[in-house]
Amino acid sequence: MAGETPPAQPPPGPPPRPLLWRWRHNPLRRRTDTLHAWIGLGALIAVLAAAPVAAVLVGDAARRHYEDTARHQHLTRYETTGTLTEDAPRHPEPGSDEEKRTRYPAEVRVVTREGRTRTTQTEVRPGLTADNTVRLWITADGEATDPPLTAEEVRSRTMGWSLLAAIGVALTGAAAHALAGLALRRRNLAAWDTAWAETAPRWTTPT
């Protein structure tokens, strides 16, 4: 209908350009473009500065935690000999590579350091028969458990947490930059609507 302001249509997105196009002087560059570029640069500097610090702090905390855990495990666990009270299954073909990797849960009898005899379950090779002996780690109560953490496992887990901390900082910086870009884009669209509402009536002629 004549006299009505047609809806604003945002301009098409800019063609792919180098990452630093917002720094170039050109008549189409908006203040929000420059602001977005500065936000991106600030986010990059913040990530580069914070990621190593976060990795060191988190890695140090993880190392101390796992070293304490390993010490506690060495004090509360020990390796002993257990005697099978039942035959273990023999499912894989004898002598095959699968047999070397496969383990089955079986009940074993162990004697604790206090001299108590009790039964627990541990994983054993296929085909072992009752009265065979196996080596296993147990707690002070005689429960089968995993071996204590080794120095290599402590180091590996520490590095894993350090890496996760650095990645977390990077993702946080990227998310902050993306949210800032979204907010600036909405601001641009709102400014475009306002400018179009002022300009469109001049282009509209009554019929």
Tab-separated table of N, CA and C in Angstrom, residues 3 5 17 37 53 62 72 82 87 103 109 119 121 130-131 138 154-155 159 164-165 167 175 200 205:
chain	number	residue	atom	x	y	z
A	3	GLY	N	2.574	4.694	0.648
A	3	GLY	CA	2.793	5.454	1.869
A	3	GLY	C	3.317	4.636	3.018
A	5	THR	N	5.841	2.093	4.907
A	5	THR	CA	7.274	1.823	4.847
A	5	THR	C	7.507	0.332	4.636
A	17	ARG	N	36.665	-12.605	3.402
A	17	ARG	CA	37.812	-11.724	3.368
A	17	ARG	C	38.842	-12.211	4.369
A	37	ALA	N	36.625	-6.437	16.060
A	37	ALA	CA	38.036	-6.785	15.841
A	37	ALA	C	38.838	-6.634	17.127
A	53	VAL	N	48.741	-20.494	32.199
A	53	VAL	CA	48.586	-20.387	33.656
A	53	VAL	C	47.593	-21.422	34.162
A	62	ALA	N	46.330	-31.438	40.022
A	62	ALA	CA	46.082	-32.830	39.654
A	62	ALA	C	47.260	-33.719	40.049
A	72	HIS	N	48.603	-43.304	49.127
A	72	HIS	CA	47.584	-43.973	49.940
A	72	HIS	C	47.367	-45.404	49.457
A	82	GLY	N	46.839	-65.739	45.392
A	82	GLY	CA	45.520	-66.300	45.643
A	82	GLY	C	45.391	-67.669	45.003
A	87	ASP	N	37.151	-73.681	38.626
A	87	ASP	CA	37.784	-73.646	37.307
A	87	ASP	C	37.356	-72.383	36.563
A	103	ARG	N	40.434	-62.304	29.884
A	103	ARG	CA	40.433	-62.616	31.314
A	103	ARG	C	38.993	-62.873	31.756
A	109	ARG	N	40.938	-67.689	46.802
A	109	ARG	CA	41.089	-67.642	48.263
A	109	ARG	C	42.422	-66.983	48.588
A	119	THR	N	37.645	-65.166	50.683
A	119	THR	CA	37.540	-65.327	49.231
A	119	THR	C	37.167	-63.998	48.601
A	121	GLN	N	36.942	-62.064	44.295
A	121	GLN	CA	36.938	-62.325	42.853
A	121	GLN	C	37.990	-61.486	42.162
A	130	ALA	N	40.847	-75.164	39.371
A	130	ALA	CA	40.867	-74.958	40.819
A	130	ALA	C	42.211	-75.394	41.396
A	131	ASP	N	42.626	-74.726	42.444
A	131	ASP	CA	43.887	-74.937	43.159
A	131	ASP	C	45.089	-74.334	42.453
A	138	ILE	N	45.322	-56.869	46.658
A	138	ILE	CA	44.168	-56.848	47.542
A	138	ILE	C	44.297	-55.691	48.529
A	154	VAL	N	50.411	-41.379	36.899
A	154	VAL	CA	50.260	-40.064	37.525
A	154	VAL	C	50.625	-38.968	36.531
A	155	ARG	N	51.725	-39.156	35.827
A	155	ARG	CA	52.176	-38.168	34.849
A	155	ARG	C	51.163	-38.038	33.702
A	159	MET	N	49.008	-34.624	32.820
A	159	MET	CA	49.058	-33.976	31.511
A	159	MET	C	47.668	-33.867	30.905
A	164	LEU	N	43.173	-30.359	29.318
A	164	LEU	CA	41.763	-29.998	29.414
A	164	LEU	C	41.596	-28.561	29.905
A	165	ALA	N	42.440	-28.147	30.843
A	165	ALA	CA	42.358	-26.773	31.350
A	165	ALA	C	42.665	-25.771	30.242
A	167	ILE	N	42.387	-26.233	26.998
A	167	ILE	CA	41.296	-26.272	26.024
A	167	ILE	C	40.076	-25.530	26.562
A	175	ALA	N	33.907	-18.735	22.895
A	175	ALA	CA	32.491	-18.513	23.170
A	175	ALA	C	32.210	-17.045	23.460
A	200	ALA	N	13.241	4.982	3.773
A	200	ALA	CA	12.261	4.386	2.864
A	200	ALA	C	11.164	5.334	2.425
A	205	THR	N	6.630	6.809	-3.455
A	205	THR	CA	5.806	7.885	-4.046
A	205	THR	C	4.361	7.430	-4.055
